[in-house]
CSV table of C-alpha atoms in Angstrom, one decimal:
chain,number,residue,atom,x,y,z
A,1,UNK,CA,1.4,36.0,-6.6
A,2,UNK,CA,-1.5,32.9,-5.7
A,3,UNK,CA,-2.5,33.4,-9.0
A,4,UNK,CA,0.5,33.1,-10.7
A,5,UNK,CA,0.6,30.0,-8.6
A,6,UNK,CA,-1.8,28.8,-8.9
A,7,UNK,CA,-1.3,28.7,-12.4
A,8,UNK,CA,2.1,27.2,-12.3
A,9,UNK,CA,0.8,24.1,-9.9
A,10,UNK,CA,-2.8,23.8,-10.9
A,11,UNK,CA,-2.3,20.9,-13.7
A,12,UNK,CA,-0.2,19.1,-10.9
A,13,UNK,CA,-2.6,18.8,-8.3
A,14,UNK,CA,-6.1,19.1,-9.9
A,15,UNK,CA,-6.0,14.7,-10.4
A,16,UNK,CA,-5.9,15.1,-6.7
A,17,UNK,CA,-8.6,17.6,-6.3
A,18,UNK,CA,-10.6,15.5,-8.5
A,19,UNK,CA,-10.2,12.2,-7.0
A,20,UNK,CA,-11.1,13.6,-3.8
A,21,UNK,CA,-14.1,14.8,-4.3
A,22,UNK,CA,-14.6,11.3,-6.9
A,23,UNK,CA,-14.2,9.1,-3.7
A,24,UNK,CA,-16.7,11.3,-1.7
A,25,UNK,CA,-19.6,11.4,-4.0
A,26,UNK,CA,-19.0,8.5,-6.3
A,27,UNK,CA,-20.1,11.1,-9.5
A,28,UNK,CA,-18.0,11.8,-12.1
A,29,UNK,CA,-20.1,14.7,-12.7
A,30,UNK,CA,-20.4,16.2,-9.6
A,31,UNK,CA,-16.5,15.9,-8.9
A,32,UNK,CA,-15.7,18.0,-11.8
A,33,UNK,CA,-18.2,20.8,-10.5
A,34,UNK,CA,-16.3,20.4,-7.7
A,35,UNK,CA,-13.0,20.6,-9.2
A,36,UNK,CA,-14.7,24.0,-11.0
A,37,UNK,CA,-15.3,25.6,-7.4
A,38,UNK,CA,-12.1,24.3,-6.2
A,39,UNK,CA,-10.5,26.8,-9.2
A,40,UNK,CA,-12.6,29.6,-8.7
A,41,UNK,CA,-12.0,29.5,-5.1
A,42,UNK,CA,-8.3,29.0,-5.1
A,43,UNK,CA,-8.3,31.7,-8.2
A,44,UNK,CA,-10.1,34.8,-5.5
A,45,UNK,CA,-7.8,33.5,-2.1
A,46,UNK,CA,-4.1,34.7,-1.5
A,47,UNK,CA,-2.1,31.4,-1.9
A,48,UNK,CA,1.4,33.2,-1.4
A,49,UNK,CA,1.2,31.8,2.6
A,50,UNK,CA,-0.1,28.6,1.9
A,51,UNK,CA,2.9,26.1,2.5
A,52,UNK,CA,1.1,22.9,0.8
A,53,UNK,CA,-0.9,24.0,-2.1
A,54,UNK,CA,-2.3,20.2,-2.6
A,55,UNK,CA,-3.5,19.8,1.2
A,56,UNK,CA,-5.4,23.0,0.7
A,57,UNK,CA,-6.8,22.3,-2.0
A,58,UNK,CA,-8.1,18.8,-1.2
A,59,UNK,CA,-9.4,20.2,1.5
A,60,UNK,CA,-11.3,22.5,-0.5
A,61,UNK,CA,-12.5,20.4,-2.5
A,62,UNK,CA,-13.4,18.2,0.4
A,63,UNK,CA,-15.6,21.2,2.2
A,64,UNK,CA,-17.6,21.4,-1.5
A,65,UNK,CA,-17.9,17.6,-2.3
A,66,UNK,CA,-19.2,17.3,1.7
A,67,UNK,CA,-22.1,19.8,1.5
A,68,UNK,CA,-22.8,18.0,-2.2
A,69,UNK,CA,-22.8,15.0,-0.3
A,70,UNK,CA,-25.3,15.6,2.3
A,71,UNK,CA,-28.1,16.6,-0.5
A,72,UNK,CA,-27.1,14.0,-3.2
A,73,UNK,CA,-27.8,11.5,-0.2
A,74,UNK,CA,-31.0,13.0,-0.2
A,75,UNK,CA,-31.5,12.8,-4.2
A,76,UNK,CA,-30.6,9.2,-4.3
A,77,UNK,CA,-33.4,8.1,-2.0
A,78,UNK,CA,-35.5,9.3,-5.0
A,79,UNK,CA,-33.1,7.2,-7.5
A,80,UNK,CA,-35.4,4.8,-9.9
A,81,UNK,CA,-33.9,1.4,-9.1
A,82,UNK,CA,-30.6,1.1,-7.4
A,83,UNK,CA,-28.0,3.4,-7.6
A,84,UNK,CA,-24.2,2.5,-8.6
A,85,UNK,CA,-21.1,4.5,-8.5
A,86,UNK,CA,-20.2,6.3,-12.0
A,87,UNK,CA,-17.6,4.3,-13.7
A,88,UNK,CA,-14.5,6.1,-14.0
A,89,UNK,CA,-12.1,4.6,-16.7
A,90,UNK,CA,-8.4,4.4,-15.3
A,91,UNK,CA,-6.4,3.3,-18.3
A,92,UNK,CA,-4.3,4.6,-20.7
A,93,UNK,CA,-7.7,5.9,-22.6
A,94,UNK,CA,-9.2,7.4,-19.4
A,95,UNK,CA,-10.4,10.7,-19.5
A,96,UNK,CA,-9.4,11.3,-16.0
A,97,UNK,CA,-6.0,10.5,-14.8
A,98,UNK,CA,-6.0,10.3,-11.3
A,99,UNK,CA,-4.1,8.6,-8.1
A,100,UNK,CA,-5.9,5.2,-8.7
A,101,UNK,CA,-5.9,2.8,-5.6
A,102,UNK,CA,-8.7,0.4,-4.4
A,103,UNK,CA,-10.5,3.5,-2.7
A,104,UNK,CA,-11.9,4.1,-6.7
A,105,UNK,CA,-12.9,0.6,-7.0
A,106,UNK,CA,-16.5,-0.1,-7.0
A,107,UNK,CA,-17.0,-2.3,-4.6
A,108,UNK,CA,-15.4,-0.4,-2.1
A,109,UNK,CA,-16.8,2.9,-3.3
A,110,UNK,CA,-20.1,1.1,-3.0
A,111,UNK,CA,-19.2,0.4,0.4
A,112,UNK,CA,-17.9,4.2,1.5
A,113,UNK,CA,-21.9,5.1,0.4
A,114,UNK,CA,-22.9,3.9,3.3
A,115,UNK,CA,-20.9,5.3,5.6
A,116,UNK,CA,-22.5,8.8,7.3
A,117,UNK,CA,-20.7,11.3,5.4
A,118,UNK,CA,-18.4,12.7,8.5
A,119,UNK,CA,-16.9,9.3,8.4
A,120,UNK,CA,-16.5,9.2,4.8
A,121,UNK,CA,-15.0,12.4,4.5
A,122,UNK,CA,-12.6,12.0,7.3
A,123,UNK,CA,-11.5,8.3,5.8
A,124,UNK,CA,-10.7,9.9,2.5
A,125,UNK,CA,-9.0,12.6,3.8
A,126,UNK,CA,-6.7,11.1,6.6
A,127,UNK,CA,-6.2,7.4,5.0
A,128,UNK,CA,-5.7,8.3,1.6
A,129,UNK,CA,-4.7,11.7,1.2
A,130,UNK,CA,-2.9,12.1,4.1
A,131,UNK,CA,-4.2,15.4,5.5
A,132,UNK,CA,-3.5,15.9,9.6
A,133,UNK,CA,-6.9,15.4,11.6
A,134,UNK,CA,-6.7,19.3,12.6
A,135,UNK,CA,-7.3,20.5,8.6
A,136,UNK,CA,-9.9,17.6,8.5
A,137,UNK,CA,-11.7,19.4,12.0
A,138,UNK,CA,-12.3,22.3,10.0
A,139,UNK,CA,-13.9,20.4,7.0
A,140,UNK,CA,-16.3,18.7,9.3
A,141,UNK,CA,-16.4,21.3,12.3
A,142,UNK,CA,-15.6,19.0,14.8
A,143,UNK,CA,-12.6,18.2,17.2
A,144,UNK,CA,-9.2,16.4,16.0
A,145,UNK,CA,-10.2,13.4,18.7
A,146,UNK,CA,-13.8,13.5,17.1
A,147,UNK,CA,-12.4,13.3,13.3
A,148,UNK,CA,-10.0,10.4,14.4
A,149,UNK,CA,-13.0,8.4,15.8
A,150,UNK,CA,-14.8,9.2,13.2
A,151,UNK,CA,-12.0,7.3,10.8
A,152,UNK,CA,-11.0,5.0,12.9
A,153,UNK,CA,-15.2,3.3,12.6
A,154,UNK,CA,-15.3,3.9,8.6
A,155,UNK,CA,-11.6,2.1,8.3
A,156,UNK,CA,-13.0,-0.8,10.7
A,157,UNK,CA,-16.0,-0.9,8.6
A,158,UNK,CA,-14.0,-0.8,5.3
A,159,UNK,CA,-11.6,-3.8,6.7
A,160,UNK,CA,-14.4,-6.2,7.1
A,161,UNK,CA,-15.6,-5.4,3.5
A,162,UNK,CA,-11.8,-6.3,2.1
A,163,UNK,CA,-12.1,-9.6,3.7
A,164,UNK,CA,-13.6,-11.0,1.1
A,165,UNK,CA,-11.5,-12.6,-0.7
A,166,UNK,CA,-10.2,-10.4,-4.2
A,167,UNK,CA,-9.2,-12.2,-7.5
A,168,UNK,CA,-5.8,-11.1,-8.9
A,169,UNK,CA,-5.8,-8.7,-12.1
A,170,UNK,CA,-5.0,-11.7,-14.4
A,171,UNK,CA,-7.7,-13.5,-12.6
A,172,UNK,CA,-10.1,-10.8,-13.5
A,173,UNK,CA,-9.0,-10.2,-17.1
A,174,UNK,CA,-9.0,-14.4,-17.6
A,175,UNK,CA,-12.6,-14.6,-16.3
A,176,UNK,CA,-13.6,-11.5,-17.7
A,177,UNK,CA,-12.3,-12.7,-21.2
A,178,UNK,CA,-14.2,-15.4,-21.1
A,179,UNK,CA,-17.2,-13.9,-20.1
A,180,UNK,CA,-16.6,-12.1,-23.8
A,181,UNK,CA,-15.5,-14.7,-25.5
A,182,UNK,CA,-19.6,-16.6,-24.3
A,183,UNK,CA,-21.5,-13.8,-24.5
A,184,UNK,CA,-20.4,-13.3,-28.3
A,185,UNK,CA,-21.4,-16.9,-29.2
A,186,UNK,CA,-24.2,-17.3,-26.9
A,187,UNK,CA,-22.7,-19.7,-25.3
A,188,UNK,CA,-25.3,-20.2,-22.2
A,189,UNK,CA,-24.1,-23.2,-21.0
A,190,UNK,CA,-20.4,-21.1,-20.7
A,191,UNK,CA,-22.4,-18.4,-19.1
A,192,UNK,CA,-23.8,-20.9,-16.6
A,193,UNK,CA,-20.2,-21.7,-15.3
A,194,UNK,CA,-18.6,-18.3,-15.3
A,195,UNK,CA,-20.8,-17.6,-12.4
A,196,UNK,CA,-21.1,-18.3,-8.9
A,197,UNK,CA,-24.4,-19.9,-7.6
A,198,UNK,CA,-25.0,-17.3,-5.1
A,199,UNK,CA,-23.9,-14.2,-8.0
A,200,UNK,CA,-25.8,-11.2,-7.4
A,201,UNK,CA,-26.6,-9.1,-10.6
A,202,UNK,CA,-27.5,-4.9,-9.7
A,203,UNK,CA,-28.1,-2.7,-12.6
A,204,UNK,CA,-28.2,0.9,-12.8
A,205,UNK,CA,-30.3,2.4,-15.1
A,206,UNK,CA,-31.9,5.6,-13.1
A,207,UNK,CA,-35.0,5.3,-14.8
A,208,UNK,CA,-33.1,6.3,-18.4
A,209,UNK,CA,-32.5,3.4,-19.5
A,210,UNK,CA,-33.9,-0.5,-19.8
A,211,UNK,CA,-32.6,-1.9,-16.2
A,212,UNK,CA,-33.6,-4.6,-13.8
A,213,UNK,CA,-35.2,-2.6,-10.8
A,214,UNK,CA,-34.0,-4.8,-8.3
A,215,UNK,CA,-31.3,-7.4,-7.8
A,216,UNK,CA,-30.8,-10.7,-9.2
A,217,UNK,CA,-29.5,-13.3,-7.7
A,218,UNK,CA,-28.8,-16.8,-8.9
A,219,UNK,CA,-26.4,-18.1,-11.3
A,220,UNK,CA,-29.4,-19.5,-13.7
A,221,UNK,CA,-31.7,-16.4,-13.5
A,222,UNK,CA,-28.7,-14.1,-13.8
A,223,UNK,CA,-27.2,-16.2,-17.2
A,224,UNK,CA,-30.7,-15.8,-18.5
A,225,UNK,CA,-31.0,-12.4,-18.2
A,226,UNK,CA,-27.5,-11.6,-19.5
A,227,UNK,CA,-28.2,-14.3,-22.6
A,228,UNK,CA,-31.4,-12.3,-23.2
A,229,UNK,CA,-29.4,-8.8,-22.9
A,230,UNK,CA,-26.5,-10.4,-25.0
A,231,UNK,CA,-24.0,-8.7,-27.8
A,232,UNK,CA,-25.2,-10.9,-30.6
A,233,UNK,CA,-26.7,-8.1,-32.4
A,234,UNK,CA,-25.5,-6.2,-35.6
A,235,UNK,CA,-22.9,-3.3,-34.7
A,236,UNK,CA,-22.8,-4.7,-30.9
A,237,UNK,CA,-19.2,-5.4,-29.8
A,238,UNK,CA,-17.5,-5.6,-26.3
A,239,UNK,CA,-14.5,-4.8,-24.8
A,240,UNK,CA,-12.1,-5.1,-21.8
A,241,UNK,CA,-11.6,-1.5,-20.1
A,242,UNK,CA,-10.1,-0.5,-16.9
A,243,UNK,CA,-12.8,1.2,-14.4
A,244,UNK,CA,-11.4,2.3,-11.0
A,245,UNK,CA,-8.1,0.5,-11.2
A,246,UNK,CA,-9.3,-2.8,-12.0
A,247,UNK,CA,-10.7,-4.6,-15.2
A,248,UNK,CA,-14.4,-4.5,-16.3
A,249,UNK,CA,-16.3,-4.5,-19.5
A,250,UNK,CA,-17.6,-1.8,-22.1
A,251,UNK,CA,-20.1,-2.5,-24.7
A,252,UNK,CA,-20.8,-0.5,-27.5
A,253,UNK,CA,-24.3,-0.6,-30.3
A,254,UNK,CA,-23.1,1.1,-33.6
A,255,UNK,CA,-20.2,2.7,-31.8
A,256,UNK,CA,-22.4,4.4,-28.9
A,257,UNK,CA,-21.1,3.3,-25.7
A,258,UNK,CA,-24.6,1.6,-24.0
A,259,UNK,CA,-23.1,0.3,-20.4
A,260,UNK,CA,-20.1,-0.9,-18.4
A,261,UNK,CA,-20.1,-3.7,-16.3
A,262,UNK,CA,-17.9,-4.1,-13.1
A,263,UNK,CA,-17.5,-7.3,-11.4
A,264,UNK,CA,-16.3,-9.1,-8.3
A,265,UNK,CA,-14.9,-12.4,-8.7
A,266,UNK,CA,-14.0,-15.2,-6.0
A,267,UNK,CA,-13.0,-19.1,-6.9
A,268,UNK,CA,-12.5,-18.3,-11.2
A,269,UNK,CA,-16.4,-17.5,-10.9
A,270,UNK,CA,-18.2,-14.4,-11.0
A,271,UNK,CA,-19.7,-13.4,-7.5
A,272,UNK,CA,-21.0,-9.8,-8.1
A,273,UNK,CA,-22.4,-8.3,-11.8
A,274,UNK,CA,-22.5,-4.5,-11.8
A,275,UNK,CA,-24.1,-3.4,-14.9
A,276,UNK,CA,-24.1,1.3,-15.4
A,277,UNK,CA,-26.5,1.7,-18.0
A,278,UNK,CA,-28.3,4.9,-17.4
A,279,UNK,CA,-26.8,7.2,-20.0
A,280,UNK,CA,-26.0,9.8,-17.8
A,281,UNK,CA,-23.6,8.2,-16.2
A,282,UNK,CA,-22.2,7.1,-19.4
A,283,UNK,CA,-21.2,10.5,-20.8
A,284,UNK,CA,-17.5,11.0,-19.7
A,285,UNK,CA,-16.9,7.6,-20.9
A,286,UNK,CA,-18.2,7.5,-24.3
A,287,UNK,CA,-15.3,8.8,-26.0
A,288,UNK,CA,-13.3,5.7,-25.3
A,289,UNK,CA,-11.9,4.3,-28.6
A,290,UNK,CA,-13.5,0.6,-30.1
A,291,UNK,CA,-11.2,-1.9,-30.7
């Protein structure tokens, strides 16, 4: 009988088992292994007394993604250069289709990494999934009170990361077009005044591809480095794509996808340039279309 419900219900809750485990590790790759032990496990249990099928498995996949968690911590300490969340493409071409909301979003997945992973896990569980602090006790092994403390301090630290203030999707897609629109003419002059003075630029290349090893920061150094990287080169084009909810840039060499950029943007300018180039990280989106 669990199997047979399993297999019935497994299509309509895996987006959720896989944007669980997603927010947790920021790892397109891991999540899916996740989502793989999540099936197995569900597959061997007796699901016939289960009441809600899609609490227990998020909180399956929560249990897996929070012992990944502890050792990827660990691997990324090791990472060459800085590391940045796996882009995970949210649009109508995404390979993934899961509940999008601002806890996907870069930025803020950039901020969950560095929360201890208790507080992580017991953020994603209670704020955006939902899940009753008892079920999240036995994820983490400690008391109800403890798991509430432990997201009360991760959604206090979260809130004073979304005061910053957030430019509007047609904000983003205006600035973002633009951004295009100068990088194809090598216009640097254009490139100059998309950005803030104070823009930070953090690339991820993990040692596998070309990257800058530390930030940049400063509108003129940052131009001059993107100028130098620029798109005007045979078979180069770039597009507009939707990572993590919100709109960001994909740019392709002879139809091979080569990195996607995510950005924050205060003011009409360019504050934050997040450039995913290592190839790895690349993988799950290359399939996305040219246009």
């Amino acid at each position: 009988m669990g199997s047979t419900r399993l297999g019935d219900e497994w299509e309509l809750h895996r987006p959720a088992v896989f944007g669980a485990a997603y927010r947790l590790l920021g790892s397109v790759a891991e999540a899916e292994d996740v989502v793989q032990d999540v099936w197995l496990r569900a597959a061997a249990a007796d699901l016939s007394q289960v009441a809600d099928l899609r609490a227990w498995l998020v909180t399956v996949a929560a249990r897996s993604a929070y012992n990944v968690l502890n050792s990827a911590r660990v691997r990324r300490d090791a990472y060459v250069g800085p590391w940045l969340p796996e882009p995970l493409l949210t649009g109508p071409d995404a390979g993934h289709r899961v509940l999008v909301d601002e806890s996907v979003s870069t930025a803020m997945l950039l901020v969950m990494e560095e929360l201890p992973p208790p507080e992580r896990v017991a953020f994603v569980l209670h704020d955006v999934f939902e899940l009753p602090f008892g079920e999240i006790a036995g994820v983490l092994g400690r008391s109800p009170v403890a798991c509430r403390k432990l997201a009360s301090r991760a959604r206090a630290r979260l809130a004073r990361a979304r005061r910053r203030p957030s430019a509007s999707r047609a904000e983003r897609e205006r600035v973002l077009d633009a951004f295009r629109a100068a990088s194809e003419k090598g216009d640097f002059a254009r490139l100059v005044e998309l950005l803030d003075p104070d823009v930070v630029y953090v690339a991820d290349g993990g040692g596998r591809a070309t990257a800058a090893r530390t930030p940049v920061r400063g509108r003129e150094r940052v131009a001059r480095l993107l100028a130098r990287l620029g798109i005007r080169r045979p078979g180069t084009t770039m597009r507009v794509v939707e990572v993590g909810g919100e709109p960001g840039l994909a740019t392709y060499r002879d139809g091979a996808l080569v990195w996607i950029d995510t950005v924050d943007i205060s003011g009409g300018r360019i504050t934050s340039f997040r450039r995913v180039a290592n190839p790895d990280k690349l993988r799950h989106a290359g399939h996305v279309p040219v246009s």
